[in-house]
Coordinates of C-alpha atoms in Angstrom, one line a residue:
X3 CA 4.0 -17.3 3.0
X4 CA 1.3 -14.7 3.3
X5 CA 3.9 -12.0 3.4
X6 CA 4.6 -12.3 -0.2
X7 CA 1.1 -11.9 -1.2
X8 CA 1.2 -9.7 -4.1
X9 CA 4.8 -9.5 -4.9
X10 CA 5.8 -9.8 -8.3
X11 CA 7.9 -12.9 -9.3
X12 CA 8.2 -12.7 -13.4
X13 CA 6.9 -10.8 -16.0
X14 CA 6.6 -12.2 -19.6
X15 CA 8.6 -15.1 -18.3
X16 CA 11.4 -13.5 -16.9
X17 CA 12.5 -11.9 -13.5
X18 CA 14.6 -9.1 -15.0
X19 CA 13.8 -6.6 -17.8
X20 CA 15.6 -5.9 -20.9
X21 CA 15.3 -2.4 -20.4
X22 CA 17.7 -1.4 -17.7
X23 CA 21.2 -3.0 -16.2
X24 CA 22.1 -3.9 -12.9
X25 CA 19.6 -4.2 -10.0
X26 CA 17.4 -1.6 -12.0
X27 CA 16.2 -4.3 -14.4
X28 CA 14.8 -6.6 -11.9
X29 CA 11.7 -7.3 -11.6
X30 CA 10.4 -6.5 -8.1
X31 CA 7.6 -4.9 -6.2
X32 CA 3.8 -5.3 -6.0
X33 CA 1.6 -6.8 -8.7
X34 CA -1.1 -4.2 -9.1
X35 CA -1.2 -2.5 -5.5
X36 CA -1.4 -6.1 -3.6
X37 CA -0.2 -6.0 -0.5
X38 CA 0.0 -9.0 2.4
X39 CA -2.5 -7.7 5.8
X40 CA -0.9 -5.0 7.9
X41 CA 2.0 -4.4 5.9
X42 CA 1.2 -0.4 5.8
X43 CA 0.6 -0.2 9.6
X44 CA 4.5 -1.2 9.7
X45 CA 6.7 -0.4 6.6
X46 CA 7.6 3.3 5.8
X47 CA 7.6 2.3 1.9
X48 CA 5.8 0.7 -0.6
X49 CA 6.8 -0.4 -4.3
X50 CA 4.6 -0.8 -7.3
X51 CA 6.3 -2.6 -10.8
X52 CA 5.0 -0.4 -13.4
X53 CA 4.9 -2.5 -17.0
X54 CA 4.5 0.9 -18.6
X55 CA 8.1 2.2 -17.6
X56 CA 9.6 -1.0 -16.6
X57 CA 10.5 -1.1 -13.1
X58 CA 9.3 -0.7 -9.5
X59 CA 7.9 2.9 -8.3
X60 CA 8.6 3.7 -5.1
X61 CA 6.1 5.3 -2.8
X62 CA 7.0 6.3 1.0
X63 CA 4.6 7.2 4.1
X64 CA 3.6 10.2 4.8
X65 CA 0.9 10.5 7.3
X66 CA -2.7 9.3 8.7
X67 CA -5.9 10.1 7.3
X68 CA -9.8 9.4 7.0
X69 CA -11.7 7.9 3.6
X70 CA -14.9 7.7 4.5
X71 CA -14.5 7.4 7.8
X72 CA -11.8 5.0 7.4
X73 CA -8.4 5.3 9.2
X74 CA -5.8 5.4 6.1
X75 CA -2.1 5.3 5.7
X76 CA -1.0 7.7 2.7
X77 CA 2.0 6.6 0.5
X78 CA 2.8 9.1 -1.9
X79 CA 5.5 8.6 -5.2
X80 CA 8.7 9.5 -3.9
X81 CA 11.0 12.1 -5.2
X82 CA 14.1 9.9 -5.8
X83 CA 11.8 8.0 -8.5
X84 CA 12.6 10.2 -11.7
X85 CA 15.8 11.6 -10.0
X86 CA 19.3 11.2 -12.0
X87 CA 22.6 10.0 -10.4
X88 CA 23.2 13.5 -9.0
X89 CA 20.3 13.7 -6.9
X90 CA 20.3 9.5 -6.2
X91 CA 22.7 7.6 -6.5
X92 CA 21.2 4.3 -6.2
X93 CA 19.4 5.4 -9.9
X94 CA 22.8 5.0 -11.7
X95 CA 21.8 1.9 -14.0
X96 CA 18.9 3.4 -14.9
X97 CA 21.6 5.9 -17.4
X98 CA 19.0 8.7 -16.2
X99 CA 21.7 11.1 -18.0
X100 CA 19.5 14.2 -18.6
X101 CA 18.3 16.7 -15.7
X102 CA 17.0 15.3 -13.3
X103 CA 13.0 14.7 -12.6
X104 CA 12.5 12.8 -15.5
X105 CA 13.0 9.1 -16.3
X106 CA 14.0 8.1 -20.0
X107 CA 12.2 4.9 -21.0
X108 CA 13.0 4.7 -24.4
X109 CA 14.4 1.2 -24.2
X110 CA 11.0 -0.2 -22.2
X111 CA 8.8 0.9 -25.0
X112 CA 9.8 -0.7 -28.5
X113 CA 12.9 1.7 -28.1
X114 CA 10.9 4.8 -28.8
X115 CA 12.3 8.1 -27.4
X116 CA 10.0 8.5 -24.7
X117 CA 10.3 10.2 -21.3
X118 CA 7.9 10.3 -18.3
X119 CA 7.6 12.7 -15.6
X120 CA 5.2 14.2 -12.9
X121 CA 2.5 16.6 -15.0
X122 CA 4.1 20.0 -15.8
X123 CA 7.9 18.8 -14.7
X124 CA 6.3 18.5 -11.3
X125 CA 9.8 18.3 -8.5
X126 CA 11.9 17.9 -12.0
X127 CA 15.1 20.2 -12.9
X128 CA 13.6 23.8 -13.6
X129 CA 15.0 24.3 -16.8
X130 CA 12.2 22.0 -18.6
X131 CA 9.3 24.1 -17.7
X132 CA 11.7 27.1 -18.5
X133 CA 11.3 25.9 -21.9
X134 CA 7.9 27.2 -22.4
X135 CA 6.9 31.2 -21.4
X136 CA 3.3 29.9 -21.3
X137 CA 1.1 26.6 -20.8
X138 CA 3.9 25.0 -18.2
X139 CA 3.2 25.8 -15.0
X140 CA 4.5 23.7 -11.8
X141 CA 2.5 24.0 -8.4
X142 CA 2.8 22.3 -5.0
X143 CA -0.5 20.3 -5.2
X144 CA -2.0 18.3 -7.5
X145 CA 0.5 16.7 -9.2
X146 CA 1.1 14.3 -7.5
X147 CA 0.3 10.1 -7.3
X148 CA -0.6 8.4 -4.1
X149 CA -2.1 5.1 -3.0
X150 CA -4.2 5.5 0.3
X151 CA -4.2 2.0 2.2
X152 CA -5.8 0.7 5.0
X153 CA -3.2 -0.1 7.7
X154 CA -4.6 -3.8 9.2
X155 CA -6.2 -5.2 5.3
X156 CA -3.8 -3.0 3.5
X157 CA -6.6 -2.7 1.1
X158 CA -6.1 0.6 -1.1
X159 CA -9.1 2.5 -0.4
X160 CA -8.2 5.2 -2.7
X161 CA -5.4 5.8 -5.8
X162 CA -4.1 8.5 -7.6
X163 CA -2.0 8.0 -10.5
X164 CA -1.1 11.2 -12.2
X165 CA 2.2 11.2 -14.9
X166 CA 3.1 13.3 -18.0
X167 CA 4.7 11.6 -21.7
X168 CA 7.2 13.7 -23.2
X169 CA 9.4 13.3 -26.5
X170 CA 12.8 14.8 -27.0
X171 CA 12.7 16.9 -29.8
X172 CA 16.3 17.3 -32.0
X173 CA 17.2 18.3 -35.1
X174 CA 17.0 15.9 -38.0
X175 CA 20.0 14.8 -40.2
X176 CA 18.8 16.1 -43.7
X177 CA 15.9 18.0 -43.4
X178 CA 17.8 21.3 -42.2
X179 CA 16.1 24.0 -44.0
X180 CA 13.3 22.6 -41.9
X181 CA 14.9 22.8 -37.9
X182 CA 17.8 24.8 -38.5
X183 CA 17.6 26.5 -35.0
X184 CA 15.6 24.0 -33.5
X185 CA 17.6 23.5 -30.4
X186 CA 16.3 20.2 -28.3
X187 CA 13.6 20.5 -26.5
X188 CA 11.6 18.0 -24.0
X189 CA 8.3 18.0 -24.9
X190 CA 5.2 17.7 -23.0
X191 CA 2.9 15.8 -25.1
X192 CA -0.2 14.6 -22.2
X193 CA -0.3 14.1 -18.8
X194 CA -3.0 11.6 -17.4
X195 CA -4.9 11.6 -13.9
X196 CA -6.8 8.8 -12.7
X197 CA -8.2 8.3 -9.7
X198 CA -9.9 5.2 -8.0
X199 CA -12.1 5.7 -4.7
X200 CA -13.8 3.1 -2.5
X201 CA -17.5 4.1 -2.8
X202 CA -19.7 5.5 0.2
X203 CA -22.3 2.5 0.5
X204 CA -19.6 0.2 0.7
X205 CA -17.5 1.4 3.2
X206 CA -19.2 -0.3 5.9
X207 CA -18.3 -3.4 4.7
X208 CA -14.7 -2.8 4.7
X209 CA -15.0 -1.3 8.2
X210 CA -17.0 -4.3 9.6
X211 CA -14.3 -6.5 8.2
X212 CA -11.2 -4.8 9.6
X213 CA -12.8 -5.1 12.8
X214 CA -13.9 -8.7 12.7
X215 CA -10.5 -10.0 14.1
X216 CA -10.8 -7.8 17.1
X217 CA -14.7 -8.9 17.4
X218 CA -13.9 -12.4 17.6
X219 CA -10.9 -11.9 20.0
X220 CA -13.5 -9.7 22.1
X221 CA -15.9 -12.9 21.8
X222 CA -13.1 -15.1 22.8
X223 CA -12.2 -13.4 25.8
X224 CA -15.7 -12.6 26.4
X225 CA -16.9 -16.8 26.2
X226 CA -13.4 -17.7 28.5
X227 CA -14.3 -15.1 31.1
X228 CA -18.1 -16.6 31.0
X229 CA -16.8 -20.1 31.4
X230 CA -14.0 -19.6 34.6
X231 CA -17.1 -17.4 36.3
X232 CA -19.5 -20.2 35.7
X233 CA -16.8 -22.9 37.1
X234 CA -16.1 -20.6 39.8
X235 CA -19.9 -20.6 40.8
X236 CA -20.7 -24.2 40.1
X237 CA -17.8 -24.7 43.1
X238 CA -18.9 -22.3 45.3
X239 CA -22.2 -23.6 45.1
X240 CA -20.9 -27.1 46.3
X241 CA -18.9 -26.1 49.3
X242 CA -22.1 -24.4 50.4
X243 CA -24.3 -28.0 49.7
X244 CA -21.4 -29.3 51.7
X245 CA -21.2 -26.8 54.7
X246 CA -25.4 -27.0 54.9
X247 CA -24.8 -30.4 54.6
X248 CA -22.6 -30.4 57.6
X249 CA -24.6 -28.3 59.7
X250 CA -27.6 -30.4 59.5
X251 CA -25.9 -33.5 60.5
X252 CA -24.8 -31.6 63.6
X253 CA -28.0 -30.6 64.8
X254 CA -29.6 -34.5 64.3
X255 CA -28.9 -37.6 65.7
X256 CA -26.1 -39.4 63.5
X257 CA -28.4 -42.2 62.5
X258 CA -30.1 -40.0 60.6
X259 CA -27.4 -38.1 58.4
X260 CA -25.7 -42.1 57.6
X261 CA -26.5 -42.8 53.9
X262 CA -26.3 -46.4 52.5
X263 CA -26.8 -47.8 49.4
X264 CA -29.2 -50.7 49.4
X265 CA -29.2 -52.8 46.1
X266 CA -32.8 -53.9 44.5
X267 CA -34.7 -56.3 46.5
X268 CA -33.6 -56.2 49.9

């Protein structure tokens, strides 16, 4: 069935992660940004299973645009992704129990406290990057991660994958003297942006394949149209013979227009 090209079946084994309960720990969504042919020309959403955090990001359309000269369909990460229970419901199992805008994946990685995020708390609760008076700074562009996909091949010409680690920093049974006011912080330890692009020489390539389907129906039509015109004439041409034909006979005696066959030798 090509419309499960590229969907995700079992990871290490298994359809569901140990990580999260419910439907949250299923394992779901595309394999590395593999997508059956013209899914982006008709879905509004597309979902990616991340190994890193252990479930299925989410990314939803948001408009048209040219790569190279190459009609696109942009899906950028949605906002419900790193949302808590407040803000979505539907991320309940994922026990997102902390402001929301960032996801706590602490149990997909060796049970380490580790969070993830958009870079700078990017669309997360404001009171993280009110944490910081400097160095944590939110903006409207730039932040974001997207997957730019060609609507009939849904081939990803271009990718953008930007996200931030944090730790929660607490206080320390023991070692008071150390953190006595430390109050608990999350704490932006890197962000990472990487980008993937078609390049220039080859998008001609891709274009000349996305419009191979509509060349060969244009030569199908084309050769069908050539063959009922050719038909057409080969049948007008023998009413003519027919009506010449007819019009000789008339003007000659009608021993002359009778045609026998005579066999060999007589």
């Amino acid at each position: 069935d090509i419309s499960l090209l590229g969907q995700i079946v079992s990871w290490n084994g298994k359809n569901r992660t140990e990580a999260y309960t419910g439907d949250c720990g299923l394992v779901r969504g595309s394999s590395d940004g593999l997508f059956p042919p013209g899914l982006a020309a008709t879905t509004d959403s597309i979902s990616i299973f991340s190994t890193d955090l252990c479930r299925p990001l989410k990314f939803t359309r948001t408009g048209k645009h040219l790569v190279h000269g190459i009609p696109v369909e942009k899906f950028e990460l949605a906002s419900t992704n790193f949302a808590n229970t407040s803000v979505c419901e539907e991320n309940t199992c994922y026990s997102n129990n902390i402001p929301t805008g960032v996801q706590n994946v602490t149990q997909c990685k060796a049970k380490s406290p580790t969070f993830v995020s958009r870079p700078h708390f990017h669309l997360a609760d404001p009171s993280y990057g009110d944490q910081f008076q400097y160095g944590v700074k939110d903006k409207e562009e730039g932040y974001d991660s997207s997957f730019w996909i060609e609507p009939m091949s849904s081939i990803p010409i271009k990718v953008e994958m930007r996200l931030q680690l944090n730790i929660m920093l607490e206080k320390v049974e023991g070692i008071e003297y150390l953190f006595k006011n430390l109050q608990s912080v999350m704490f932006p330890v890197m962000w990472f942006e990487s980008v993937a692009m078609l390049p220039q020489d080859m998008a001609s390539s891709l274009s000349m394949l996305v419009m191979m389907p509509s060349v060969m129906v244009g030569c199908g039509v084309f050769s069908m149209i050539s063959g009922l015109l050719i038909m057409l004439s080969l049948f007008l041409c023998k009413i003519n013979r027919e009506k010449l034909k007819v019009k000789i006979c008339g003007e000659k005696p009608r021993v002359e227009c009778d045609y026998q066959i005579v066999s060999p030798g007589e």
